Every structure is written in C-alpha cells, then in structure tokens.
Coordinates of C-alpha atoms in Angstrom, one line a residue:
Chain A
M1346 CA -16.5 27.1 60.4
N1347 CA -17.3 28.4 63.9
F1348 CA -17.2 26.2 67.0
E1349 CA -20.8 25.3 67.0
E1350 CA -20.8 24.2 63.4
E1351 CA -17.6 22.1 64.0
L1352 CA -19.2 20.6 67.1
T1353 CA -22.4 19.6 65.1
D1354 CA -20.2 18.0 62.4
K1355 CA -18.2 16.1 64.9
V1356 CA -21.2 14.9 66.8
Q1357 CA -22.9 13.7 63.6
D1358 CA -19.7 11.8 62.8
I1359 CA -19.9 10.1 66.1
E1360 CA -23.6 9.2 65.6
Q1361 CA -22.6 7.4 62.3
L1362 CA -19.7 5.7 64.0
L1363 CA -22.0 4.4 66.8
R1364 CA -24.4 3.0 64.2
R1365 CA -21.5 1.1 62.6
Y1366 CA -20.5 -0.5 65.9
L1367 CA -24.0 -1.3 67.2
P1368 CA -25.3 -4.9 66.7
K1369 CA -27.7 -5.9 63.9
E1370 CA -31.2 -6.5 65.2
E1371 CA -31.6 -10.1 64.2
G1372 CA -31.8 -13.6 65.7
F1373 CA -33.7 -15.1 68.6
Q1374 CA -32.2 -12.5 70.9
R1375 CA -33.4 -9.6 68.6
T1376 CA -35.4 -7.8 71.3
V1377 CA -32.4 -7.1 73.5
L1378 CA -30.4 -5.9 70.5
Q1379 CA -33.3 -3.5 69.6
A1380 CA -33.4 -2.3 73.2
M1381 CA -29.6 -1.7 73.2
N1382 CA -29.7 0.3 70.0
Y1383 CA -32.8 2.2 71.1
S1384 CA -30.9 3.2 74.2
V1385 CA -27.6 4.2 72.5
L1386 CA -29.3 6.1 69.7
G1387 CA -31.3 8.3 72.0
G1388 CA -29.2 11.4 71.5
G1389 CA -27.0 13.1 74.0
K1390 CA -23.9 15.3 73.9
R1391 CA -21.6 12.3 72.9
L1392 CA -19.2 14.1 75.2
R1393 CA -17.0 11.1 76.1
P1394 CA -16.2 9.9 72.5
L1395 CA -15.8 13.5 71.5
L1396 CA -13.2 14.2 74.2
M1397 CA -11.5 10.8 73.5
R1398 CA -10.9 11.6 69.8
E1399 CA -9.9 15.2 70.4
V1400 CA -7.3 14.2 73.0
F1401 CA -6.1 11.4 70.7
L1402 CA -5.5 14.0 67.9
H1403 CA -4.0 16.5 70.4
C1404 CA -1.5 13.9 71.5
G1405 CA -0.5 13.2 67.9
G1406 CA -2.5 10.0 67.4
E1407 CA -2.9 8.8 63.8
N1408 CA -4.4 5.3 63.5
E1409 CA -8.1 6.0 64.2
A1410 CA -8.8 2.3 63.5
I1411 CA -7.7 1.4 67.1
L1412 CA -9.5 4.5 68.5
E1413 CA -12.9 4.1 67.1
P1414 CA -13.9 0.9 68.9
F1415 CA -13.0 2.6 72.2
M1416 CA -15.1 5.6 71.3
A1417 CA -18.1 3.4 70.7
A1418 CA -17.4 1.3 73.7
L1419 CA -17.3 4.2 76.1
E1420 CA -20.6 5.6 74.9
M1421 CA -22.1 2.1 75.3
I1422 CA -20.9 2.0 78.9
H1423 CA -22.3 5.5 79.6
T1424 CA -25.6 4.4 78.0
Y1425 CA -25.9 1.2 80.0
S1426 CA -25.4 3.2 83.2
L1427 CA -28.3 5.5 82.3
V1428 CA -30.6 2.5 81.4
H1429 CA -30.0 0.9 84.8
D1430 CA -30.2 4.3 86.6
D1431 CA -33.7 4.9 85.1
L1432 CA -35.1 1.5 86.3
P1433 CA -38.0 1.5 88.8
A1434 CA -35.8 0.1 91.5
M1435 CA -33.4 3.0 91.0
D1436 CA -34.4 6.5 89.9
N1437 CA -37.7 5.3 88.3
D1438 CA -37.6 7.7 85.4
D1439 CA -40.1 7.3 82.6
Y1440 CA -38.5 9.9 80.3
R1441 CA -34.9 10.8 79.3
R1442 CA -34.1 13.5 76.7
G1443 CA -37.8 13.6 75.8
R1444 CA -38.1 9.9 74.9
R1445 CA -39.5 7.1 76.9
T1446 CA -36.9 5.2 78.8
T1447 CA -35.8 1.7 77.8
H1448 CA -37.8 -0.1 80.5
V1449 CA -40.9 1.8 79.6
V1450 CA -40.6 0.7 76.0
Y1451 CA -39.2 -2.8 76.4
G1452 CA -40.1 -3.9 79.9
E1453 CA -38.1 -4.0 83.1
D1454 CA -36.6 -7.4 82.4
M1455 CA -35.4 -6.4 78.9
A1456 CA -34.0 -3.1 80.2
I1457 CA -31.9 -5.0 82.8
L1458 CA -30.6 -7.4 80.1
A1459 CA -30.0 -4.5 77.6
G1460 CA -27.9 -2.8 80.2
D1461 CA -26.0 -6.0 80.9
G1462 CA -25.7 -6.5 77.1
L1463 CA -24.3 -3.0 76.5
L1464 CA -21.7 -3.3 79.2
N1465 CA -20.6 -6.6 77.9
Y1466 CA -20.7 -5.5 74.3
A1467 CA -18.7 -2.4 75.2
F1468 CA -15.8 -4.7 76.1
E1469 CA -16.3 -6.9 73.0
T1470 CA -16.3 -3.8 70.9
A1471 CA -13.2 -2.2 72.5
M1472 CA -11.3 -5.5 72.1
K1473 CA -11.8 -5.3 68.3
A1474 CA -9.0 -2.8 68.4
F1475 CA -6.6 -5.8 68.8
D1476 CA -7.6 -6.7 65.2
T1477 CA -5.9 -3.8 63.6
A1478 CA -3.3 -2.9 66.2
S1479 CA 0.4 -3.0 65.2
G1480 CA 3.1 -4.5 67.4
T1481 CA 3.7 -1.3 69.2
E1482 CA 0.0 -0.5 69.4
Y1483 CA -0.9 -3.9 71.0
P1484 CA 0.1 -3.0 74.5
R1485 CA -1.6 0.4 74.1
V1486 CA -4.8 -1.4 73.4
A1487 CA -4.4 -3.6 76.5
G1488 CA -3.6 -0.5 78.6
A1489 CA -6.6 1.3 77.3
L1490 CA -8.8 -1.7 78.0
R1491 CA -7.6 -1.7 81.6
V1492 CA -8.4 2.0 82.1
L1493 CA -11.8 1.5 80.5
A1494 CA -12.6 -1.3 82.9
A1495 CA -11.2 0.4 86.0
K1496 CA -13.0 3.7 85.5
A1497 CA -16.3 2.0 84.7
G1498 CA -16.3 -0.3 87.7
V1499 CA -16.8 -0.3 91.5
Y1500 CA -13.7 1.8 91.9
G1501 CA -15.0 4.2 89.2
M1502 CA -18.5 5.0 88.0
I1503 CA -20.4 2.2 89.7
G1504 CA -18.8 3.1 93.0
G1505 CA -20.2 6.6 92.7
Q1506 CA -23.6 5.4 91.7
V1507 CA -23.7 3.1 94.7
C1508 CA -22.9 5.8 97.1
D1509 CA -25.4 8.2 95.5
V1510 CA -28.2 5.6 95.4
E1511 CA -27.6 4.6 99.0
S1512 CA -27.4 8.2 100.3
E1513 CA -30.7 9.1 98.6
S1514 CA -32.5 6.0 99.8
R1515 CA -31.4 6.7 103.4
Q1516 CA -32.3 10.4 102.9
E1517 CA -29.1 11.2 104.7
V1518 CA -27.5 14.7 104.8
I1519 CA -24.3 13.9 103.0
S1520 CA -20.9 15.4 103.9
A1521 CA -18.9 17.5 101.4
E1522 CA -16.4 14.6 101.3
K1523 CA -19.1 12.1 100.3
L1524 CA -20.5 14.5 97.7
L1525 CA -17.1 14.9 96.1
F1526 CA -16.7 11.1 96.1
I1527 CA -19.9 10.8 94.2
H1528 CA -19.0 13.4 91.7
E1529 CA -15.5 12.0 91.3
H1530 CA -16.8 8.6 90.6
K1531 CA -20.2 8.9 89.1
T1532 CA -19.3 11.8 86.7
A1533 CA -15.5 12.3 86.5
A1534 CA -14.4 8.7 86.1
L1535 CA -15.7 8.2 82.6
I1536 CA -14.4 11.6 81.5
E1537 CA -11.0 10.5 82.8
A1538 CA -11.4 7.2 80.9
A1539 CA -12.2 9.2 77.7
M1540 CA -9.1 11.4 77.9
M1541 CA -6.7 8.8 79.2
I1542 CA -7.6 6.3 76.5
G1543 CA -7.2 9.0 73.9
G1544 CA -3.7 9.7 75.1
I1545 CA -2.7 6.0 75.7
L1546 CA -3.8 5.0 72.2
A1547 CA -1.9 7.9 70.7
G1548 CA 1.2 6.6 72.5
A1549 CA 1.5 9.1 75.3
G1550 CA 3.7 8.0 78.2
E1551 CA 2.8 7.4 81.8
E1552 CA 3.4 11.0 83.0
P1553 CA 1.5 12.7 80.2
V1554 CA -1.4 10.3 80.8
R1555 CA -1.4 11.2 84.5
G1556 CA -1.7 14.9 83.3
L1557 CA -4.7 13.9 81.1
E1558 CA -6.3 12.2 84.1
K1559 CA -5.9 15.3 86.2
A1560 CA -7.3 17.6 83.5
A1561 CA -10.2 15.2 82.9
Y1562 CA -10.9 15.2 86.6
D1563 CA -11.1 19.0 86.6
I1564 CA -13.4 18.9 83.6
G1565 CA -15.6 16.2 85.1
I1566 CA -16.0 18.0 88.5
A1567 CA -16.6 21.4 86.7
F1568 CA -19.2 19.8 84.5
Q1569 CA -21.0 18.4 87.5
I1570 CA -20.9 21.6 89.4
Q1571 CA -22.3 23.4 86.3
D1572 CA -25.1 20.8 86.3
D1573 CA -25.9 21.7 89.9
I1574 CA -25.7 25.5 89.1
L1575 CA -28.1 25.0 86.2
D1576 CA -30.6 23.3 88.4
V1577 CA -30.8 26.5 90.4
T1578 CA -30.3 29.2 87.8
G1579 CA -31.3 27.6 84.5
S1580 CA -34.3 28.1 82.3
E1581 CA -36.9 25.3 82.4
E1582 CA -37.5 25.6 78.7
V1583 CA -33.8 25.3 77.8
L1584 CA -33.1 22.5 80.3
G1585 CA -36.2 20.5 79.5
K1586 CA -36.8 19.6 83.1
P1587 CA -38.2 21.5 86.2
I1588 CA -35.8 23.9 87.8
G1589 CA -34.9 23.5 91.5
S1590 CA -35.9 19.8 91.4
D1591 CA -32.8 18.8 93.3
E1592 CA -33.5 21.4 96.0
R1593 CA -37.1 20.4 96.4
N1594 CA -36.1 16.7 96.7
G1595 CA -33.8 17.8 99.5
K1596 CA -30.9 16.6 97.5
Q1597 CA -27.5 17.9 98.6
T1598 CA -25.6 19.5 95.7
Y1599 CA -22.4 21.4 95.4
V1600 CA -24.4 24.7 95.3
S1601 CA -26.4 23.8 98.4
I1602 CA -23.2 23.1 100.3
Y1603 CA -20.9 25.8 99.0
G1604 CA -23.3 28.4 97.7
L1605 CA -23.7 29.8 94.2
Q1606 CA -20.7 32.2 94.2
K1607 CA -18.1 29.7 95.2
S1608 CA -19.6 27.2 92.8
V1609 CA -19.3 29.5 89.8
E1610 CA -15.8 30.4 90.8
D1611 CA -14.8 26.8 91.1
V1612 CA -16.1 25.9 87.7
E1613 CA -14.0 28.7 86.3
G1614 CA -10.9 27.7 88.2
L1615 CA -11.2 24.0 87.4
S1616 CA -11.6 24.7 83.7
R1617 CA -8.7 27.1 83.6
E1618 CA -6.5 24.5 85.3
A1619 CA -7.6 21.8 82.8
I1620 CA -6.8 24.1 79.9
A1621 CA -3.4 24.9 81.4
L1622 CA -2.6 21.2 82.0
L1623 CA -3.5 20.4 78.4
K1624 CA -1.5 23.5 77.1
L1625 CA -4.4 24.4 74.8
T1626 CA -4.4 27.5 72.7
E1627 CA -7.6 29.5 72.3
D1628 CA -8.0 28.6 68.6
S1629 CA -8.1 24.8 69.3
F1630 CA -11.3 22.9 69.1
L1631 CA -10.6 21.2 72.5
Y1632 CA -10.3 24.7 74.1
G1633 CA -13.7 25.6 72.6
L1634 CA -15.2 22.3 73.7
I1635 CA -14.1 22.7 77.4
T1636 CA -15.3 26.3 77.5
W1637 CA -18.6 25.3 75.9
L1638 CA -19.1 22.5 78.4
I1639 CA -18.5 24.7 81.3
H1640 CA -20.7 27.6 80.1
R1641 CA -23.5 25.5 78.6
E1642 CA -27.0 26.3 79.5
K1643 CA -28.4 22.8 79.5
Chain B
M1476 CA -7.5 -40.3 96.8
N1477 CA -10.8 -41.2 95.0
F1478 CA -12.6 -38.8 92.6
E1479 CA -15.0 -37.3 95.2
E1480 CA -12.1 -36.5 97.6
E1481 CA -10.1 -35.0 94.8
L1482 CA -13.1 -32.9 93.7
T1483 CA -13.6 -31.6 97.2
D1484 CA -10.0 -30.6 97.4
K1485 CA -10.1 -28.8 94.1
V1486 CA -13.3 -27.0 94.9
Q1487 CA -11.9 -25.8 98.2
D1488 CA -8.8 -24.6 96.4
I1489 CA -11.1 -22.6 94.0
E1490 CA -13.0 -21.1 97.0
Q1491 CA -9.7 -19.8 98.4
L1492 CA -8.7 -18.5 95.0
L1493 CA -12.0 -16.6 94.7
R1494 CA -11.5 -15.0 98.1
R1495 CA -8.1 -13.8 97.0
Y1496 CA -9.6 -12.1 93.9
L1497 CA -12.7 -10.6 95.5
P1498 CA -12.6 -6.9 96.5
K1499 CA -12.0 -5.7 100.1
E1500 CA -15.2 -4.5 101.7
E1501 CA -14.2 -0.9 102.3
G1502 CA -14.8 2.7 101.2
F1503 CA -18.0 4.7 100.5
Q1504 CA -19.1 2.0 98.0
R1505 CA -18.7 -0.7 100.7
T1506 CA -22.3 -2.0 100.4
V1507 CA -21.9 -3.0 96.7
L1508 CA -18.6 -4.8 97.5
Q1509 CA -20.4 -6.7 100.3
A1510 CA -23.2 -7.6 98.0
M1511 CA -20.8 -8.8 95.3
N1512 CA -18.9 -11.0 97.8
Y1513 CA -22.0 -12.3 99.4
S1514 CA -23.2 -13.4 95.9
V1515 CA -20.0 -15.0 94.8
L1516 CA -19.3 -16.8 98.1
G1517 CA -22.8 -18.5 98.1
G1518 CA -21.4 -21.9 97.2
G1519 CA -22.1 -23.8 94.0
K1520 CA -20.3 -26.4 92.0
R1521 CA -17.5 -24.0 90.8
L1522 CA -17.8 -26.0 87.6
R1523 CA -16.5 -23.3 85.2
P1524 CA -13.2 -22.5 86.9
L1525 CA -12.8 -26.2 87.6
L1526 CA -13.1 -27.1 84.0
M1527 CA -10.9 -24.2 83.0
R1528 CA -8.0 -25.3 85.1
E1529 CA -8.3 -29.0 84.2
V1530 CA -8.3 -28.2 80.5
F1531 CA -5.4 -25.9 81.0
L1532 CA -3.4 -28.7 82.7
H1533 CA -4.6 -31.2 80.1
C1534 CA -3.2 -29.0 77.3
G1535 CA 0.1 -28.7 79.1
G1536 CA -0.4 -25.3 80.6
E1537 CA 2.2 -24.3 83.2
N1538 CA 2.0 -20.7 84.3
E1539 CA -1.1 -20.6 86.5
A1540 CA -0.5 -16.9 87.3
I1541 CA -2.2 -16.0 84.0
L1542 CA -4.9 -18.7 84.5
E1543 CA -6.1 -17.8 87.9
P1544 CA -7.5 -14.3 87.1
F1545 CA -9.6 -15.9 84.4
M1546 CA -10.9 -18.6 86.7
A1547 CA -12.1 -16.0 89.2
A1548 CA -13.4 -13.8 86.4
L1549 CA -15.6 -16.5 84.8
E1550 CA -17.1 -17.4 88.2
M1551 CA -17.9 -13.7 88.7
I1552 CA -19.7 -13.6 85.4
H1553 CA -21.7 -16.7 86.2
T1554 CA -22.6 -15.2 89.6
Y1555 CA -23.7 -11.8 88.2
S1556 CA -26.0 -13.6 85.8
L1557 CA -27.7 -15.4 88.7
V1558 CA -28.0 -12.2 90.7
H1559 CA -29.8 -10.5 87.8
D1560 CA -31.9 -13.6 87.0
D1561 CA -33.2 -13.7 90.6
L1562 CA -34.4 -10.1 90.5
P1563 CA -38.2 -9.5 91.0
A1564 CA -38.4 -8.2 87.3
M1565 CA -36.9 -11.5 86.1
D1566 CA -37.5 -14.9 87.9
N1567 CA -38.3 -13.3 91.3
D1568 CA -36.5 -15.9 93.4
D1569 CA -36.1 -15.2 97.1
Y1570 CA -33.7 -18.2 97.7
R1571 CA -30.8 -19.8 95.9
R1572 CA -28.9 -22.7 97.3
G1573 CA -30.7 -22.3 100.6
R1574 CA -29.6 -18.7 101.1
R1575 CA -31.6 -15.5 100.6
T1576 CA -30.9 -14.0 97.2
T1577 CA -28.8 -10.8 96.9
H1578 CA -31.8 -8.5 96.3
V1579 CA -33.6 -9.9 99.4
V1580 CA -30.5 -9.1 101.6
Y1581 CA -29.3 -5.9 100.0
G1582 CA -32.3 -4.5 98.2
E1583 CA -33.2 -4.5 94.5
D1584 CA -31.1 -1.4 93.6
M1585 CA -28.0 -2.8 95.2
A1586 CA -28.5 -6.2 93.6
I1587 CA -28.7 -4.5 90.1
L1588 CA -25.5 -2.6 90.9
A1589 CA -23.8 -5.7 92.4
G1590 CA -24.5 -7.6 89.2
D1591 CA -23.1 -4.7 87.1
G1592 CA -20.2 -4.5 89.5
L1593 CA -19.4 -8.2 89.2
L1594 CA -19.6 -8.2 85.4
N1595 CA -17.3 -5.2 85.2
Y1596 CA -14.9 -6.5 87.9
A1597 CA -14.7 -9.8 86.0
F1598 CA -13.0 -8.0 83.1
E1599 CA -10.8 -6.0 85.5
T1600 CA -9.8 -9.2 87.1
A1601 CA -9.1 -11.1 83.9
M1602 CA -7.0 -8.2 82.6
K1603 CA -4.7 -8.6 85.6
A1604 CA -3.3 -11.6 83.7
F1605 CA -1.5 -9.0 81.5
D1606 CA 0.7 -8.1 84.6
T1607 CA 2.5 -11.5 84.6
A1608 CA 2.2 -12.5 81.0
S1609 CA 5.4 -13.1 79.1
G1610 CA 5.8 -11.9 75.5
T1611 CA 4.4 -15.1 74.1
E1612 CA 1.6 -15.2 76.6
Y1613 CA 0.5 -11.6 76.0
P1614 CA -1.6 -12.4 72.8
R1615 CA -3.0 -15.5 74.6
V1616 CA -4.3 -13.3 77.3
A1617 CA -5.9 -11.0 74.7
G1618 CA -7.4 -14.0 72.9
A1619 CA -8.8 -15.4 76.2
L1620 CA -10.3 -12.0 77.0
R1621 CA -12.1 -11.9 73.7
V1622 CA -13.5 -15.4 74.2
L1623 CA -14.7 -14.4 77.7
A1624 CA -16.5 -11.3 76.4
A1625 CA -18.0 -13.1 73.4
K1626 CA -19.4 -16.1 75.3
A1627 CA -20.8 -13.9 78.1
G1628 CA -22.5 -11.4 75.9
V1629 CA -25.6 -11.0 73.6
Y1630 CA -24.2 -13.6 71.2
G1631 CA -23.5 -15.9 74.2
M1632 CA -25.1 -16.2 77.6
I1633 CA -27.1 -13.0 77.7
G1634 CA -28.6 -14.0 74.3
G1635 CA -29.9 -17.2 75.7
Q1636 CA -31.2 -15.5 78.8
V1637 CA -33.1 -12.9 76.7
C1638 CA -34.8 -15.7 74.6
D1639 CA -35.7 -17.7 77.7
V1640 CA -37.1 -14.7 79.6
E1641 CA -39.1 -13.6 76.6
S1642 CA -40.5 -17.0 75.8
E1643 CA -41.6 -17.4 79.4
S1644 CA -43.3 -14.0 79.7
R1645 CA -45.2 -14.7 76.5
Q1646 CA -46.0 -18.2 77.8
E1647 CA -45.3 -19.4 74.2
V1648 CA -44.9 -23.0 73.3
I1649 CA -41.3 -22.9 72.1
S1650 CA -39.9 -24.9 69.2
A1651 CA -37.2 -27.5 69.6
E1652 CA -34.9 -25.1 67.6
K1653 CA -35.5 -22.3 70.1
L1654 CA -35.1 -24.5 73.1
L1655 CA -31.7 -25.6 71.7
F1656 CA -30.8 -21.9 71.1
I1657 CA -31.6 -21.2 74.8
H1658 CA -29.5 -24.2 76.1
E1659 CA -26.6 -23.4 73.7
H1660 CA -26.4 -19.8 74.8
K1661 CA -27.7 -19.7 78.4
T1662 CA -25.9 -22.8 79.6
A1663 CA -23.3 -24.1 77.1
A1664 CA -21.6 -20.7 76.2
L1665 CA -19.9 -20.2 79.6
I1666 CA -18.8 -23.9 79.6
E1667 CA -17.3 -23.2 76.2
A1668 CA -15.6 -20.1 77.6
A1669 CA -14.1 -22.1 80.4
M1670 CA -12.6 -24.8 78.3
M1671 CA -11.5 -22.6 75.4
I1672 CA -9.8 -20.2 77.7
G1673 CA -8.0 -23.1 79.5
G1674 CA -6.7 -24.2 76.1
I1675 CA -5.8 -20.7 74.8
L1676 CA -3.8 -19.8 77.9
A1677 CA -2.0 -23.1 77.7
G1678 CA -0.9 -22.2 74.2
A1679 CA -3.3 -24.5 72.2
G1680 CA -3.6 -23.5 68.5
E1681 CA -6.8 -22.6 66.6
E1682 CA -7.8 -26.1 65.7
P1683 CA -7.4 -27.7 69.1
V1684 CA -9.3 -24.8 70.6
R1685 CA -12.2 -25.5 68.2
G1686 CA -12.1 -29.1 69.4
L1687 CA -12.4 -27.8 73.0
E1688 CA -15.3 -25.6 72.0
K1689 CA -17.1 -28.6 70.5
A1690 CA -16.4 -30.8 73.5
A1691 CA -17.6 -28.0 75.9
Y1692 CA -20.7 -27.6 73.8
D1693 CA -21.5 -31.3 74.2
I1694 CA -20.9 -31.1 78.0
G1695 CA -23.0 -28.0 78.3
I1696 CA -26.0 -29.4 76.4
A1697 CA -25.7 -32.8 78.3
F1698 CA -25.5 -30.9 81.6
Q1699 CA -28.7 -29.0 80.8
I1700 CA -30.6 -32.1 79.6
Q1701 CA -29.5 -33.8 82.8
D1702 CA -31.0 -30.8 84.7
D1703 CA -34.3 -31.4 82.8
I1704 CA -34.2 -35.1 83.5
L1705 CA -33.6 -34.5 87.3
D1706 CA -36.6 -32.2 87.4
V1707 CA -38.7 -35.2 86.4
T1708 CA -36.9 -38.1 88.0
G1709 CA -34.9 -36.6 90.9
S1710 CA -35.5 -36.7 94.6
E1711 CA -36.8 -33.5 96.2
E1712 CA -34.6 -34.1 99.2
V1713 CA -31.5 -34.4 97.1
L1714 CA -32.3 -31.6 94.7
G1715 CA -33.5 -29.2 97.4
K1716 CA -36.3 -28.0 95.2
P1717 CA -39.8 -29.3 94.3
I1718 CA -39.8 -32.0 91.6
G1719 CA -41.7 -31.4 88.4
S1720 CA -41.8 -27.7 88.9
D1721 CA -40.9 -27.0 85.3
E1722 CA -43.7 -29.3 84.1
R1723 CA -46.2 -27.7 86.4
N1724 CA -45.2 -24.2 85.2
G1725 CA -45.9 -25.4 81.7
K1726 CA -42.2 -24.9 80.8
Q1727 CA -41.0 -26.7 77.8
T1728 CA -37.9 -28.8 78.5
Y1729 CA -35.8 -31.2 76.5
V1730 CA -37.6 -34.1 78.3
S1731 CA -41.1 -32.7 77.5
I1732 CA -40.2 -32.3 73.8
Y1733 CA -38.1 -35.5 73.2
G1734 CA -39.3 -37.8 76.0
L1735 CA -37.2 -39.3 78.8
Q1736 CA -35.6 -42.2 76.9
K1737 CA -34.1 -40.1 74.1
S1738 CA -33.0 -37.5 76.7
V1739 CA -31.1 -40.1 78.7
E1740 CA -29.6 -41.5 75.5
D1741 CA -28.5 -38.0 74.3
V1742 CA -26.8 -37.3 77.6
E1743 CA -24.8 -40.5 77.3
G1744 CA -24.0 -39.8 73.6
L1745 CA -22.9 -36.2 74.1
S1746 CA -20.7 -37.1 77.1
R1747 CA -19.1 -40.0 75.1
E1748 CA -18.4 -37.6 72.3
A1749 CA -16.9 -35.0 74.6
I1750 CA -14.6 -37.6 76.2
A1751 CA -13.5 -38.8 72.7
L1752 CA -12.8 -35.3 71.5
L1753 CA -10.7 -34.6 74.5
K1754 CA -8.9 -38.0 74.2
L1755 CA -9.4 -38.7 77.9
T1756 CA -8.4 -41.8 79.6
E1757 CA -10.6 -43.3 82.4
D1758 CA -8.0 -42.6 85.1
S1759 CA -7.9 -38.8 84.4
F1760 CA -9.7 -36.4 86.8
L1761 CA -11.3 -34.6 83.8
Y1762 CA -12.9 -37.9 82.7
G1763 CA -14.2 -38.4 86.2
L1764 CA -15.5 -34.8 86.3
I1765 CA -17.4 -35.1 83.1
T1766 CA -18.9 -38.5 84.1
W1767 CA -19.8 -37.1 87.5
L1768 CA -21.5 -34.0 86.0
I1769 CA -23.6 -36.1 83.7
H1770 CA -24.7 -38.7 86.3
R1771 CA -25.1 -36.3 89.1
E1772 CA -28.3 -36.4 91.2
K1773 CA -28.5 -32.7 91.9

C-alpha cells in the first residue's frame, strides 16, 4: 500500500470514529445536534486526529480506548472554531469546502449555539477516556485534558484568532512578530495539542512531550507558511478558491513579509527539523504525512 | 450577623475569588481578556458559586483549594452563556444589570470570542484543582469536571437555550412539557452542577449526590417560576426592567400556563422539598439562602 492509499484508509477510519462519537439527533434540542453533526461531517483533512494517533503509536501507545475520545474531541474543537470564524460578525463566509456554512443552513443563532455545543461536547467526549483508563492511565488522561484546554483557549487557538480578527478589522499593517503570534496560536496550537496528547496518552515523559511540542510547532508553522505560499502560487482549480485573495485583501502573510524564496526555504527547514526531532525514518507513515502536508497543493 | 449581612460578606468573598482566577489583561490577545473580565465582573447574585460552597461545607468538605477553581469556573460558564444570549443574533440586548452588554462595548466579533474564551477558560480553571488534589481527591476532581461539562452542554444548559431560542423565533405556542424542558435545562442544570460539584468535592457518595441533584432541580425550577411570577407581580423599580414584558411579547411562562395561584404554591412546595432533601435546619445559612431566593423581589 502506498502512502496515499494508507492515508485514505486512515482518514476513512477517522470519519467512522467521528460518527461514533457524535451525538444522536433527537430530543427538543435536536436542531443544535443536527447543526453540530453537519459541521463536523463536512470533510477536511482530519489532520489533527491523524497526527494524534500516529504520534501515540510512534510513542508505543497501545490502549486506543483512551485515545479515541481525544481524537474526536480535538476535531470537534477545530470544527467549532471554523463555525464561529465563518459567522457574519467574523469572516462572513457562506461556503466552506464547497458546502454552505453552518449559519447559512441553520441560522446565525443556531450556528453560535452549535459552536458552543461542540466546544463543550469536546470536553465531555475527551472526559469519557476516564471510563476505561487504568490506574496508571488516569493521570495521563488528566494531563491530556489540560493540554487540550490550554491549547484551545485564550493562550492558544482563541488567542491567535482574536489577534487576527482585530488586526483585520483595524486594517493594520501587522509586524512580523504579530504575524508569528497569530500563526503560533491560531494554527500551531491545535497541532501541538494533537501531538502532545498522543505522546502523553502513550505514557511519554515530560521531556519527550516537550520535544513533541517543538516538532508540532515546526509542523504547524510550516503548514501555515505553505498555505500562504499556495495563495500566491497555487492553482485555483486545485485549491477551490481564488488565488491571490489574501494579497488583494491587503492581508499580510509570511510570503508578503519575507518573500517567496525564504518562505519555501523555511517550510523545508522546519519540516526537516520536525522529522529530526521525531527521529523518523523515511519508511514511516508519519514521515510521509509530514512531507505530504508540507508539499501539498491544496 | 443576620442573613443579609452574611450574604453580602459571602458574595464579596466570591467577587475577590473571581478576580484571583480571571486572566491578566496583557499580550496580543489583550482585548478578549478585557472583554472576558468585563463580562464576569458585571455583578449578579453569584448564586451558583455561593450554592457550591455552601453545599460543600454542608457535606463536610474541608479542602477549599480544590473547590475554589470550580466556583470560578461555574460562574465563567454562566457568564459566557449570558454574553452569547445577549448577541444581536440571539436576544439582541444592549443592557444587562444596568451596564452595556459585552458586544456593545467590544463589538460582536469580540463578544463571540470572549464567550468562547470564557467557556474554554472555565475548563482550564476547573482543571487547576488537579494541582492540589490528594490521591483520594483526584477522582473527585475528575467526577466534578464531568458533571460541570455535562450540565453546561447540549444535554444541559445549551440544550435548554436551543429549545428556547427556536420556540421564540418560530413564535410557537409551546407545550407545558417543552416549557419544563427549557426551565430544567436552561436554568436548573447549572444549579444542579453547583450543588452536585459541592457534594462530590466534599466526598459525598453516589446516592447523596443524586439527592443533591434533586434538591438543586427543585431550587432551579422554583427560582425560574419565581422569575415568571415577578414579571407579573413585581415592581418595575425593584426589578429594573419593565413589568409584564414576557406577557406583552406573547412569551409562554409558567404563570401563563398554570396561573398565578398554582405558580406561587409550586414555588413553596418545591422549596420545602429541597429543604427537606437537604435536611436543613432553620438556623443554617443554606436554609436562609434558599428561602431568600424563592421570596426575592428581583
């Protein structure tokens, strides 16, 4: 099986896992449950749960019963952030991945509540890991919960989103420092959560988990720079959105600040560093995944 | 010290506790931190943390170091729900407790993110209890976290809010069953969380915690019915909002469905049941608190 086939299999596996953890669409609150499920099952790379499981296996993790709730939880958090980002008061996007956004289908009020519901349900879901955790796994689940909450919050993803939204609404020319802050928080934080949680649940100690955090940071930043590169060099057909839209909107990107050449070099350098930190061999799936992420065309 | 003085002291104590647990307003994400703090420090009865601590003490709890993070967390969750409720896409309220609402001061985008931030920070805050929990307290903290998440989510508070929002936007004449669902979830669920968590952290077993849940349910429903009664019988000056506004808006309430007499009787009956379940004596503060809540004039 080549990398692409393995990737397709693993992503399909995650789709099934997500369906198992999503709520049943019943009761007086049915509409919000439908809106939550519609949002989560809208496709996507499933990058975060994918990375979480691969790191878990890479670190010798065995009991997937404590891992799976966290895989689902992290994807719920990623999804809620997109639902709220797309709202009229934020980016005001009517389409995402070729489908109508949640507020277009269910109304703005339901989209706000579906986002709230997903964030809250993510924690409910992750806490299910306590049910099957053994004595030694119990503190690992608690540790993983704390990383999940920290990386998703105002000192993680939300913090980056706030800074991004505010800079855009002020139409300010942002500094390289602020741009890095946005990328670190809005993009890298949840990748860090994915990989750290994979390690923590597998029983990795403090120092190895710090190594995972650094590797995840590199991957997150490289991933974001590649996004900015694709906005300039990509094909509209492949990307499914207009090329150069960031540039036309006057949005500062890594490429507009550092130029294309340094951007491409940095993506390479960061991914090489991540691979070295993780001590990956070329035949491992995780090696293939990181390489694919960095060289993707959409 | 009479009941009112004791209440004032205890509420002031909670205000100080909240300030200790709120984030410092610094960093590139400063605005959202300001918006979060503005929202939480807007006054209110502080009923949920108050009930949590009183039940904790009533159940023989001693280590307040594991309790306090949960008191702050629950008030953050209550506050985020108000911030999102007040949004233009929801109730569109410009004022709450005589102050401008969060979205009026900080903008709609920042209010959405401040709500998200508060919900997430609530879990971060509650998880701090793991830091000081002893071996026997560790699973109590995990149990309390699960109750917090369950009662705040789509099968708790959010579920009630969804049903309420949807019924109002459809201007439907709701059934007594649906009205009870809304009250149970939108109002009672967080009261249940408060009292159950107080008990769990104090080391109460499964059955006593179920008793606390039932008593909290009674208090929550009685509290809500009293709200509906005050909307009909209260004084505008005391309430700080127009009397009969629910009625004029064609909103179904407990009073409009069951009439004033049965409503008043039910408030009495429910509060008597709660007091019996908790085995409270008339001289206890908790007895005074429940009685005060039920007979309040605003």
